[in-house]
Amino acid sequence: MLKVPTKKYANSSFIILEIGDSFLLQKRDQKNIIWYPAMLGLFGGKIEKKENEYQAIKRELTEETNISLKSFYFLNNFQVKKGNKFYTRYVFYKRLKKLPNYFKVNEGRGFMLVKKEKIYSLKKNIVPTDYISLSNYLRLKYDYYLL
């Protein structure tokens, strides 16, 4: 079980976007009010009231990147613990041939496209739960292990 930072936490949805032979990662803002500032992470965020995990990832992805997906796939979910509470993190994935022309990062400091062979070398720079999600995806989809 991962222990989470002391900042406010909620159930959340995130998506692994595979663009060609690379993975799209967000360069997180360098603000101390957010979790893991200045690190690389997946796009996504909090599930709002009256929203399910699928609606949340569609909304978050559109807000953060202008990308509106009609379909995507569920990878897994896992729980993280804060105090006596457990929160669920839902992970989805989608493969695209290329970034859409209308793609634009609206949150964070930008983005990075990372080939699977480079993910391990960036481990210390990737949000821990996102690194775990990428690792699971690579193992299940490609039988590729991040060692």
mmCIF file with all atom_site columns, C-alpha atoms in Angstrom:
data_model
loop_
_atom_site.group_PDB
_atom_site.id
_atom_site.type_symbol
_atom_site.label_atom_id
_atom_site.label_alt_id
_atom_site.label_comp_id
_atom_site.label_asym_id
_atom_site.label_entity_id
_atom_site.label_seq_id
_atom_site.pdbx_PDB_ins_code
_atom_site.Cartn_x
_atom_site.Cartn_y
_atom_site.Cartn_z
_atom_site.occupancy
_atom_site.B_iso_or_equiv
_atom_site.pdbx_formal_charge
_atom_site.auth_seq_id
_atom_site.auth_comp_id
_atom_site.auth_asym_id
_atom_site.auth_atom_id
_atom_site.pdbx_PDB_model_num
ATOM 1   C CA . MET A 1 1   ? 0.000   0.000  0.000   1.00 0.00 ? 1   MET A CA 1
ATOM 2   C CA . LEU A 1 2   ? 1.336   3.429  -0.952  1.00 0.00 ? 2   LEU A CA 1
ATOM 3   C CA . LYS A 1 3   ? 1.169   6.197  1.603   1.00 0.00 ? 3   LYS A CA 1
ATOM 4   C CA . VAL A 1 4   ? 0.007   9.442  0.067   1.00 0.00 ? 4   VAL A CA 1
ATOM 5   C CA . PRO A 1 5   ? 1.175   12.966 0.869   1.00 0.00 ? 5   PRO A CA 1
ATOM 6   C CA . THR A 1 6   ? -0.804  15.020 3.383   1.00 0.00 ? 6   THR A CA 1
ATOM 7   C CA . LYS A 1 7   ? -2.463  17.208 0.760   1.00 0.00 ? 7   LYS A CA 1
ATOM 8   C CA . LYS A 1 8   ? -6.209  16.792 0.103   1.00 0.00 ? 8   LYS A CA 1
ATOM 9   C CA . TYR A 1 9   ? -7.034  13.562 -1.687  1.00 0.00 ? 9   TYR A CA 1
ATOM 10  C CA . ALA A 1 10  ? -10.025 12.092 -3.506  1.00 0.00 ? 10  ALA A CA 1
ATOM 11  C CA . ASN A 1 11  ? -10.931 9.221  -5.787  1.00 0.00 ? 11  ASN A CA 1
ATOM 12  C CA . SER A 1 12  ? -9.322  9.894  -9.143  1.00 0.00 ? 12  SER A CA 1
ATOM 13  C CA . SER A 1 13  ? -9.034  8.785  -12.765 1.00 0.00 ? 13  SER A CA 1
ATOM 14  C CA . PHE A 1 14  ? -5.924  8.875  -14.952 1.00 0.00 ? 14  PHE A CA 1
ATOM 15  C CA . ILE A 1 15  ? -5.111  7.768  -18.485 1.00 0.00 ? 15  ILE A CA 1
ATOM 16  C CA . ILE A 1 16  ? -2.063  6.275  -20.138 1.00 0.00 ? 16  ILE A CA 1
ATOM 17  C CA . LEU A 1 17  ? -1.855  7.723  -23.650 1.00 0.00 ? 17  LEU A CA 1
ATOM 18  C CA . GLU A 1 18  ? 0.408   5.830  -25.989 1.00 0.00 ? 18  GLU A CA 1
ATOM 19  C CA . ILE A 1 19  ? 1.222   8.050  -28.964 1.00 0.00 ? 19  ILE A CA 1
ATOM 20  C CA . GLY A 1 20  ? 2.938   6.032  -31.702 1.00 0.00 ? 20  GLY A CA 1
ATOM 21  C CA . ASP A 1 21  ? 5.863   4.402  -29.901 1.00 0.00 ? 21  ASP A CA 1
ATOM 22  C CA . SER A 1 22  ? 5.920   6.849  -26.962 1.00 0.00 ? 22  SER A CA 1
ATOM 23  C CA . PHE A 1 23  ? 3.930   7.733  -23.858 1.00 0.00 ? 23  PHE A CA 1
ATOM 24  C CA . LEU A 1 24  ? 2.479   11.170 -23.244 1.00 0.00 ? 24  LEU A CA 1
ATOM 25  C CA . LEU A 1 25  ? 3.430   12.534 -19.834 1.00 0.00 ? 25  LEU A CA 1
ATOM 26  C CA . GLN A 1 26  ? 2.493   15.855 -18.279 1.00 0.00 ? 26  GLN A CA 1
ATOM 27  C CA . LYS A 1 27  ? 5.193   18.114 -16.869 1.00 0.00 ? 27  LYS A CA 1
ATOM 28  C CA . ARG A 1 28  ? 3.542   19.034 -13.583 1.00 0.00 ? 28  ARG A CA 1
ATOM 29  C CA . ASP A 1 29  ? 3.535   22.591 -12.282 1.00 0.00 ? 29  ASP A CA 1
ATOM 30  C CA . GLN A 1 30  ? 6.223   23.591 -9.830  1.00 0.00 ? 30  GLN A CA 1
ATOM 31  C CA . LYS A 1 31  ? 3.743   24.636 -7.134  1.00 0.00 ? 31  LYS A CA 1
ATOM 32  C CA . ASN A 1 32  ? 4.013   23.357 -3.568  1.00 0.00 ? 32  ASN A CA 1
ATOM 33  C CA . ILE A 1 33  ? 0.219   23.232 -3.285  1.00 0.00 ? 33  ILE A CA 1
ATOM 34  C CA . ILE A 1 34  ? 0.030   20.223 -5.629  1.00 0.00 ? 34  ILE A CA 1
ATOM 35  C CA . TRP A 1 35  ? 1.254   16.683 -5.195  1.00 0.00 ? 35  TRP A CA 1
ATOM 36  C CA . TYR A 1 36  ? 4.635   15.891 -6.658  1.00 0.00 ? 36  TYR A CA 1
ATOM 37  C CA . PRO A 1 37  ? 5.404   19.347 -8.075  1.00 0.00 ? 37  PRO A CA 1
ATOM 38  C CA . ALA A 1 38  ? 7.714   19.569 -11.094 1.00 0.00 ? 38  ALA A CA 1
ATOM 39  C CA . MET A 1 39  ? 7.501   15.826 -11.764 1.00 0.00 ? 39  MET A CA 1
ATOM 40  C CA . LEU A 1 40  ? 6.194   13.933 -14.781 1.00 0.00 ? 40  LEU A CA 1
ATOM 41  C CA . GLY A 1 41  ? 2.776   12.318 -14.558 1.00 0.00 ? 41  GLY A CA 1
ATOM 42  C CA . LEU A 1 42  ? -0.242  10.961 -16.346 1.00 0.00 ? 42  LEU A CA 1
ATOM 43  C CA . PHE A 1 43  ? -3.093  13.234 -17.340 1.00 0.00 ? 43  PHE A CA 1
ATOM 44  C CA . GLY A 1 44  ? -6.203  13.026 -15.174 1.00 0.00 ? 44  GLY A CA 1
ATOM 45  C CA . GLY A 1 45  ? -7.489  14.009 -11.768 1.00 0.00 ? 45  GLY A CA 1
ATOM 46  C CA . LYS A 1 46  ? -10.234 14.079 -9.202  1.00 0.00 ? 46  LYS A CA 1
ATOM 47  C CA . ILE A 1 47  ? -13.615 12.431 -9.724  1.00 0.00 ? 47  ILE A CA 1
ATOM 48  C CA . GLU A 1 48  ? -16.193 15.146 -9.039  1.00 0.00 ? 48  GLU A CA 1
ATOM 49  C CA . LYS A 1 49  ? -19.515 14.615 -7.255  1.00 0.00 ? 49  LYS A CA 1
ATOM 50  C CA . LYS A 1 50  ? -22.182 13.016 -9.475  1.00 0.00 ? 50  LYS A CA 1
ATOM 51  C CA . GLU A 1 51  ? -19.444 11.793 -11.835 1.00 0.00 ? 51  GLU A CA 1
ATOM 52  C CA . ASN A 1 52  ? -18.166 8.257  -12.375 1.00 0.00 ? 52  ASN A CA 1
ATOM 53  C CA . GLU A 1 53  ? -14.583 7.350  -13.190 1.00 0.00 ? 53  GLU A CA 1
ATOM 54  C CA . TYR A 1 54  ? -15.272 7.225  -16.961 1.00 0.00 ? 54  TYR A CA 1
ATOM 55  C CA . GLN A 1 55  ? -16.918 10.652 -17.010 1.00 0.00 ? 55  GLN A CA 1
ATOM 56  C CA . ALA A 1 56  ? -14.077 12.036 -14.886 1.00 0.00 ? 56  ALA A CA 1
ATOM 57  C CA . ILE A 1 57  ? -11.290 10.927 -17.223 1.00 0.00 ? 57  ILE A CA 1
ATOM 58  C CA . LYS A 1 58  ? -13.126 12.231 -20.275 1.00 0.00 ? 58  LYS A CA 1
ATOM 59  C CA . ARG A 1 59  ? -13.606 15.613 -18.573 1.00 0.00 ? 59  ARG A CA 1
ATOM 60  C CA . GLU A 1 60  ? -10.077 15.795 -17.154 1.00 0.00 ? 60  GLU A CA 1
ATOM 61  C CA . LEU A 1 61  ? -8.444  14.859 -20.463 1.00 0.00 ? 61  LEU A CA 1
ATOM 62  C CA . THR A 1 62  ? -10.460 17.464 -22.348 1.00 0.00 ? 62  THR A CA 1
ATOM 63  C CA . GLU A 1 63  ? -9.701  20.152 -19.737 1.00 0.00 ? 63  GLU A CA 1
ATOM 64  C CA . GLU A 1 64  ? -5.992  19.366 -19.620 1.00 0.00 ? 64  GLU A CA 1
ATOM 65  C CA . THR A 1 65  ? -5.234  18.605 -23.300 1.00 0.00 ? 65  THR A CA 1
ATOM 66  C CA . ASN A 1 66  ? -8.231  19.506 -25.519 1.00 0.00 ? 66  ASN A CA 1
ATOM 67  C CA . ILE A 1 67  ? -8.356  15.786 -26.439 1.00 0.00 ? 67  ILE A CA 1
ATOM 68  C CA . SER A 1 68  ? -11.864 14.346 -26.416 1.00 0.00 ? 68  SER A CA 1
ATOM 69  C CA . LEU A 1 69  ? -11.836 10.565 -26.650 1.00 0.00 ? 69  LEU A CA 1
ATOM 70  C CA . LYS A 1 70  ? -14.888 8.610  -27.775 1.00 0.00 ? 70  LYS A CA 1
ATOM 71  C CA . SER A 1 71  ? -13.409 5.341  -26.567 1.00 0.00 ? 71  SER A CA 1
ATOM 72  C CA . PHE A 1 72  ? -10.704 4.203  -24.190 1.00 0.00 ? 72  PHE A CA 1
ATOM 73  C CA . TYR A 1 73  ? -10.059 1.131  -22.107 1.00 0.00 ? 73  TYR A CA 1
ATOM 74  C CA . PHE A 1 74  ? -9.981  0.319  -18.418 1.00 0.00 ? 74  PHE A CA 1
ATOM 75  C CA . LEU A 1 75  ? -6.607  -0.996 -17.217 1.00 0.00 ? 75  LEU A CA 1
ATOM 76  C CA . ASN A 1 76  ? -7.014  -1.372 -13.463 1.00 0.00 ? 76  ASN A CA 1
ATOM 77  C CA . ASN A 1 77  ? -7.737  0.352  -10.226 1.00 0.00 ? 77  ASN A CA 1
ATOM 78  C CA . PHE A 1 78  ? -5.933  0.333  -6.909  1.00 0.00 ? 78  PHE A CA 1
ATOM 79  C CA . GLN A 1 79  ? -6.227  1.981  -3.556  1.00 0.00 ? 79  GLN A CA 1
ATOM 80  C CA . VAL A 1 80  ? -3.982  4.389  -1.740  1.00 0.00 ? 80  VAL A CA 1
ATOM 81  C CA . LYS A 1 81  ? -4.258  5.124  1.956   1.00 0.00 ? 81  LYS A CA 1
ATOM 82  C CA . LYS A 1 82  ? -4.386  8.439  3.778   1.00 0.00 ? 82  LYS A CA 1
ATOM 83  C CA . GLY A 1 83  ? -4.873  8.128  7.505   1.00 0.00 ? 83  GLY A CA 1
ATOM 84  C CA . ASN A 1 84  ? -7.725  5.687  8.061   1.00 0.00 ? 84  ASN A CA 1
ATOM 85  C CA . LYS A 1 85  ? -9.230  6.242  4.605   1.00 0.00 ? 85  LYS A CA 1
ATOM 86  C CA . PHE A 1 86  ? -8.649  4.443  1.349   1.00 0.00 ? 86  PHE A CA 1
ATOM 87  C CA . TYR A 1 87  ? -9.086  6.196  -1.984  1.00 0.00 ? 87  TYR A CA 1
ATOM 88  C CA . THR A 1 88  ? -9.421  4.527  -5.352  1.00 0.00 ? 88  THR A CA 1
ATOM 89  C CA . ARG A 1 89  ? -7.335  5.437  -8.357  1.00 0.00 ? 89  ARG A CA 1
ATOM 90  C CA . TYR A 1 90  ? -8.734  4.288  -11.723 1.00 0.00 ? 90  TYR A CA 1
ATOM 91  C CA . VAL A 1 91  ? -6.379  3.882  -14.663 1.00 0.00 ? 91  VAL A CA 1
ATOM 92  C CA . PHE A 1 92  ? -7.404  3.830  -18.317 1.00 0.00 ? 92  PHE A CA 1
ATOM 93  C CA . TYR A 1 93  ? -5.441  3.634  -21.543 1.00 0.00 ? 93  TYR A CA 1
ATOM 94  C CA . LYS A 1 94  ? -5.701  4.562  -25.193 1.00 0.00 ? 94  LYS A CA 1
ATOM 95  C CA . ARG A 1 95  ? -3.349  4.249  -28.122 1.00 0.00 ? 95  ARG A CA 1
ATOM 96  C CA . LEU A 1 96  ? -3.251  6.988  -30.772 1.00 0.00 ? 96  LEU A CA 1
ATOM 97  C CA . LYS A 1 97  ? -1.172  7.074  -33.944 1.00 0.00 ? 97  LYS A CA 1
ATOM 98  C CA . LYS A 1 98  ? -0.232  10.714 -33.372 1.00 0.00 ? 98  LYS A CA 1
ATOM 99  C CA . LEU A 1 99  ? -1.172  13.724 -31.289 1.00 0.00 ? 99  LEU A CA 1
ATOM 100 C CA . PRO A 1 100 ? -4.230  15.508 -32.678 1.00 0.00 ? 100 PRO A CA 1
ATOM 101 C CA . ASN A 1 101 ? -3.615  18.925 -34.225 1.00 0.00 ? 101 ASN A CA 1
ATOM 102 C CA . TYR A 1 102 ? -5.806  20.540 -31.563 1.00 0.00 ? 102 TYR A CA 1
ATOM 103 C CA . PHE A 1 103 ? -3.732  19.056 -28.706 1.00 0.00 ? 103 PHE A CA 1
ATOM 104 C CA . LYS A 1 104 ? -2.651  21.686 -26.199 1.00 0.00 ? 104 LYS A CA 1
ATOM 105 C CA . VAL A 1 105 ? -1.526  21.334 -22.593 1.00 0.00 ? 105 VAL A CA 1
ATOM 106 C CA . ASN A 1 106 ? -3.790  23.566 -20.494 1.00 0.00 ? 106 ASN A CA 1
ATOM 107 C CA . GLU A 1 107 ? -2.483  22.458 -17.085 1.00 0.00 ? 107 GLU A CA 1
ATOM 108 C CA . GLY A 1 108 ? 1.108   21.979 -16.050 1.00 0.00 ? 108 GLY A CA 1
ATOM 109 C CA . ARG A 1 109 ? 4.357   23.171 -17.624 1.00 0.00 ? 109 ARG A CA 1
ATOM 110 C CA . GLY A 1 110 ? 4.039   21.189 -20.813 1.00 0.00 ? 110 GLY A CA 1
ATOM 111 C CA . PHE A 1 111 ? 4.455   17.600 -21.890 1.00 0.00 ? 111 PHE A CA 1
ATOM 112 C CA . MET A 1 112 ? 7.017   14.990 -22.784 1.00 0.00 ? 112 MET A CA 1
ATOM 113 C CA . LEU A 1 113 ? 6.790   12.006 -25.120 1.00 0.00 ? 113 LEU A CA 1
ATOM 114 C CA . VAL A 1 114 ? 8.776   9.136  -23.619 1.00 0.00 ? 114 VAL A CA 1
ATOM 115 C CA . LYS A 1 115 ? 9.662   5.826  -25.264 1.00 0.00 ? 115 LYS A CA 1
ATOM 116 C CA . LYS A 1 116 ? 9.079   2.746  -23.091 1.00 0.00 ? 116 LYS A CA 1
ATOM 117 C CA . GLU A 1 117 ? 12.818  2.055  -22.974 1.00 0.00 ? 117 GLU A CA 1
ATOM 118 C CA . LYS A 1 118 ? 13.398  5.456  -21.296 1.00 0.00 ? 118 LYS A CA 1
ATOM 119 C CA . ILE A 1 119 ? 10.724  5.225  -18.593 1.00 0.00 ? 119 ILE A CA 1
ATOM 120 C CA . TYR A 1 120 ? 12.952  3.393  -16.110 1.00 0.00 ? 120 TYR A CA 1
ATOM 121 C CA . SER A 1 121 ? 15.671  6.038  -16.396 1.00 0.00 ? 121 SER A CA 1
ATOM 122 C CA . LEU A 1 122 ? 13.052  8.669  -15.442 1.00 0.00 ? 122 LEU A CA 1
ATOM 123 C CA . LYS A 1 123 ? 11.688  6.702  -12.467 1.00 0.00 ? 123 LYS A CA 1
ATOM 124 C CA . LYS A 1 124 ? 12.749  9.318  -9.888  1.00 0.00 ? 124 LYS A CA 1
ATOM 125 C CA . ASN A 1 125 ? 11.055  12.040 -11.946 1.00 0.00 ? 125 ASN A CA 1
ATOM 126 C CA . ILE A 1 126 ? 7.686   10.286 -12.413 1.00 0.00 ? 126 ILE A CA 1
ATOM 127 C CA . VAL A 1 127 ? 4.863   10.452 -9.859  1.00 0.00 ? 127 VAL A CA 1
ATOM 128 C CA . PRO A 1 128 ? 5.131   7.080  -8.019  1.00 0.00 ? 128 PRO A CA 1
ATOM 129 C CA . THR A 1 129 ? 1.536   5.962  -8.650  1.00 0.00 ? 129 THR A CA 1
ATOM 130 C CA . ASP A 1 130 ? 1.893   6.883  -12.325 1.00 0.00 ? 130 ASP A CA 1
ATOM 131 C CA . TYR A 1 131 ? 5.131   4.919  -12.579 1.00 0.00 ? 131 TYR A CA 1
ATOM 132 C CA . ILE A 1 132 ? 3.330   1.888  -11.117 1.00 0.00 ? 132 ILE A CA 1
ATOM 133 C CA . SER A 1 133 ? 0.502   2.330  -13.624 1.00 0.00 ? 133 SER A CA 1
ATOM 134 C CA . LEU A 1 134 ? 2.929   2.575  -16.554 1.00 0.00 ? 134 LEU A CA 1
ATOM 135 C CA . SER A 1 135 ? 4.788   -0.476 -15.280 1.00 0.00 ? 135 SER A CA 1
ATOM 136 C CA . ASN A 1 136 ? 1.567   -2.503 -15.078 1.00 0.00 ? 136 ASN A CA 1
ATOM 137 C CA . TYR A 1 137 ? 0.526   -1.411 -18.557 1.00 0.00 ? 137 TYR A CA 1
ATOM 138 C CA . LEU A 1 138 ? 3.875   -2.329 -20.123 1.00 0.00 ? 138 LEU A CA 1
ATOM 139 C CA . ARG A 1 139 ? 3.903   -5.702 -18.398 1.00 0.00 ? 139 ARG A CA 1
ATOM 140 C CA . LEU A 1 140 ? 0.353   -6.580 -19.476 1.00 0.00 ? 140 LEU A CA 1
ATOM 141 C CA . LYS A 1 141 ? 0.429   -5.109 -22.978 1.00 0.00 ? 141 LYS A CA 1
ATOM 142 C CA . TYR A 1 142 ? 4.007   -5.879 -24.059 1.00 0.00 ? 142 TYR A CA 1
ATOM 143 C CA . ASP A 1 143 ? 5.388   -8.349 -21.518 1.00 0.00 ? 143 ASP A CA 1
ATOM 144 C CA . TYR A 1 144 ? 7.938   -5.587 -20.872 1.00 0.00 ? 144 TYR A CA 1
ATOM 145 C CA . TYR A 1 145 ? 9.262   -5.171 -17.354 1.00 0.00 ? 145 TYR A CA 1
ATOM 146 C CA . LEU A 1 146 ? 10.648  -1.993 -15.837 1.00 0.00 ? 146 LEU A CA 1
ATOM 147 C CA . LEU A 1 147 ? 13.551  -3.214 -13.719 1.00 0.00 ? 147 LEU A CA 1
#
